PDB file of C-alpha atoms in Angstrom:
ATOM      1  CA  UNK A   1      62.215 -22.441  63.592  1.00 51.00           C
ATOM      2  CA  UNK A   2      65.834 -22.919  63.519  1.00 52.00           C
ATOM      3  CA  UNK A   3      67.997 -25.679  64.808  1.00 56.00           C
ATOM      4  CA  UNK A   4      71.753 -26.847  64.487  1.00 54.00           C
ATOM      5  CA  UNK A   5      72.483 -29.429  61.735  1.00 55.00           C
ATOM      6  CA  UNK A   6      76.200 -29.936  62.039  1.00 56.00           C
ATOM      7  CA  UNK A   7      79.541 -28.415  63.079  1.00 59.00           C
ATOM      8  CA  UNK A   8      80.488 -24.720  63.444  1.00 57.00           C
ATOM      9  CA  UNK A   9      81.435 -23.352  59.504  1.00 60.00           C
ATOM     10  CA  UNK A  10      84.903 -22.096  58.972  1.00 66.00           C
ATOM     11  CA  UNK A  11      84.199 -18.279  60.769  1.00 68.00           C
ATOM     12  CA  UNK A  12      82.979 -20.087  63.894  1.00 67.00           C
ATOM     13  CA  UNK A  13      78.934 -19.528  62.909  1.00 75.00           C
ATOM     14  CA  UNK A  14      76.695 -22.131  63.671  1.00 77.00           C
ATOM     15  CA  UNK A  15      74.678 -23.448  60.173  1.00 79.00           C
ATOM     16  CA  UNK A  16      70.782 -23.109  60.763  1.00 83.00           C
ATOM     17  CA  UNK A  17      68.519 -25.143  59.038  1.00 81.00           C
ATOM     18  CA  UNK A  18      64.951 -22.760  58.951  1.00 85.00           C
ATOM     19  CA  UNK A  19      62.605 -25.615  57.226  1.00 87.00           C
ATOM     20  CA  UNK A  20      59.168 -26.464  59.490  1.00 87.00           C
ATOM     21  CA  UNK A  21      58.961 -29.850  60.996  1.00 90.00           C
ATOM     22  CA  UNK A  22      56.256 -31.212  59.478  1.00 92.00           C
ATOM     23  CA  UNK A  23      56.185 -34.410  62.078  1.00 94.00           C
ATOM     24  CA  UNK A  24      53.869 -33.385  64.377  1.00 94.00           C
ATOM     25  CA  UNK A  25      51.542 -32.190  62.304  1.00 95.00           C
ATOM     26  CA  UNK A  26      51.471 -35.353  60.654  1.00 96.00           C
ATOM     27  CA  UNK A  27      51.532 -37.375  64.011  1.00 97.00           C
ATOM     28  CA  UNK A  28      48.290 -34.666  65.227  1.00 97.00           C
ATOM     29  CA  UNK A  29      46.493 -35.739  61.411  1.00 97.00           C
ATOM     30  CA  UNK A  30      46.596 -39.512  62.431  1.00 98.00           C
ATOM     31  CA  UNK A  31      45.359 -39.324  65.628  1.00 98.00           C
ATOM     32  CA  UNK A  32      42.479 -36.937  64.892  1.00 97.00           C
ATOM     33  CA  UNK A  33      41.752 -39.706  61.450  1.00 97.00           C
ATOM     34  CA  UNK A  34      41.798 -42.269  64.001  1.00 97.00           C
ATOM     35  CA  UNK A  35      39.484 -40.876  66.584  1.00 95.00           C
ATOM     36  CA  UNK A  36      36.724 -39.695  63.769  1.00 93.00           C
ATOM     37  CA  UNK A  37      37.038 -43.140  62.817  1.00 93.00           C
ATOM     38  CA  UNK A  38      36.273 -44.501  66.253  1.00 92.00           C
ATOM     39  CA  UNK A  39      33.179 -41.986  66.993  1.00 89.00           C
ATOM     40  CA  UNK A  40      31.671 -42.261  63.239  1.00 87.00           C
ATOM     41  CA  UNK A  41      29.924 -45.406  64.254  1.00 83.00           C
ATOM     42  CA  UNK A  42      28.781 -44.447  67.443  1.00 78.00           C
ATOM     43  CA  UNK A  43      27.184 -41.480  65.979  1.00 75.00           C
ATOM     44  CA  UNK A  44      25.486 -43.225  63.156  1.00 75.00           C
ATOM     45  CA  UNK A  45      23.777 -45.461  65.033  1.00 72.00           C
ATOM     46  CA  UNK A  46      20.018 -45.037  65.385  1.00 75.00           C
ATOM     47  CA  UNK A  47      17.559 -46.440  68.246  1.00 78.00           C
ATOM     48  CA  UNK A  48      14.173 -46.783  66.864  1.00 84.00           C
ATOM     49  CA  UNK A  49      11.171 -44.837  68.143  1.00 84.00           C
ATOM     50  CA  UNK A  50       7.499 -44.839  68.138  1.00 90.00           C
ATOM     51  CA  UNK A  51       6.414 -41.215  67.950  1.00 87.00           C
ATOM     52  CA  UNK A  52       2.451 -40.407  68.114  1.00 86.00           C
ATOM     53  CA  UNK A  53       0.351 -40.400  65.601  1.00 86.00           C
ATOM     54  CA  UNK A  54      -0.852 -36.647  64.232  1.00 80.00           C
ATOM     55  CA  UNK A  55      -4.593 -36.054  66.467  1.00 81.00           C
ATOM     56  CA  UNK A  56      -5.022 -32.501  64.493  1.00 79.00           C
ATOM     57  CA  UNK A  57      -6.944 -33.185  61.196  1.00 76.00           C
ATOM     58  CA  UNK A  58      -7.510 -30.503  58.516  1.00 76.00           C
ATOM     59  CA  UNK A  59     -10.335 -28.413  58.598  1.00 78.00           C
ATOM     60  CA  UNK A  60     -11.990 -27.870  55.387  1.00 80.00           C
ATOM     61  CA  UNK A  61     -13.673 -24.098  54.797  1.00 80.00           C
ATOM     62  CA  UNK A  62     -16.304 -23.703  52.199  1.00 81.00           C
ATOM     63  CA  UNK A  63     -15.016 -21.411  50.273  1.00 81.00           C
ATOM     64  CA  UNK A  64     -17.103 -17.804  50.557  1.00 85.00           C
ATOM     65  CA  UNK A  65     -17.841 -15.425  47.211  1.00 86.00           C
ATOM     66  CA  UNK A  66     -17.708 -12.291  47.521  1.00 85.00           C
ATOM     67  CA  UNK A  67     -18.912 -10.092  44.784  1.00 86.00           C
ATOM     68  CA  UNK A  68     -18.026  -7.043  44.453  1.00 87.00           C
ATOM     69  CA  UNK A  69     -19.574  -4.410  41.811  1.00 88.00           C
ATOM     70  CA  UNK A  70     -18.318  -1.091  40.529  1.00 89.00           C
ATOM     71  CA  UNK A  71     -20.311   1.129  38.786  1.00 89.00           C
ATOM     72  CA  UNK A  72     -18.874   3.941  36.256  1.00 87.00           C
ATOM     73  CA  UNK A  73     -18.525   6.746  38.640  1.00 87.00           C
ATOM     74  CA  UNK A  74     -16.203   4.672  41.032  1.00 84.00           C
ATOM     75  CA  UNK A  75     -18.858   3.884  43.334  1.00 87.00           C
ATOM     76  CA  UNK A  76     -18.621   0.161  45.489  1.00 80.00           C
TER      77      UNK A  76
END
């Protein structure tokens, strides 16, 4: 980004300044602080609920044995 700073120099070439204008990004930071400061406490607040209560209650198994026996030839 280039833009004229001052009178023509001595062979009749405009000077160019080529730094970035950092302005509106600046200007575009503030506005975007501001908003997520405006919307943070909308978001945050809560509205309280009553939710039902749990109807499924664990069943309990008896646990099984199983024996298993293996004689010397491999047999079950």
């Amino acid at each position: 980004m280039a833009m004229n700073v001052g009178p023509a120099s001595e062979d009749g070439e405009e000077q160019l300044n080529n730094t970035i204008n950092t302005t509106p990004l600046v200007d575009v930071m503030l506005v975007l602080l501001i908003i997520f400061l405006i919307t943070i406490p909308v978001v945050t607040q809560s509205i309280k609920l009553e939710l039902p209560k749990e109807r499924n209650l664990p069943t309990q198994t008896k646990p099984e044995n199983i024996v298993i026996a293996v004689n010397r030839d491999g047999e079950v």
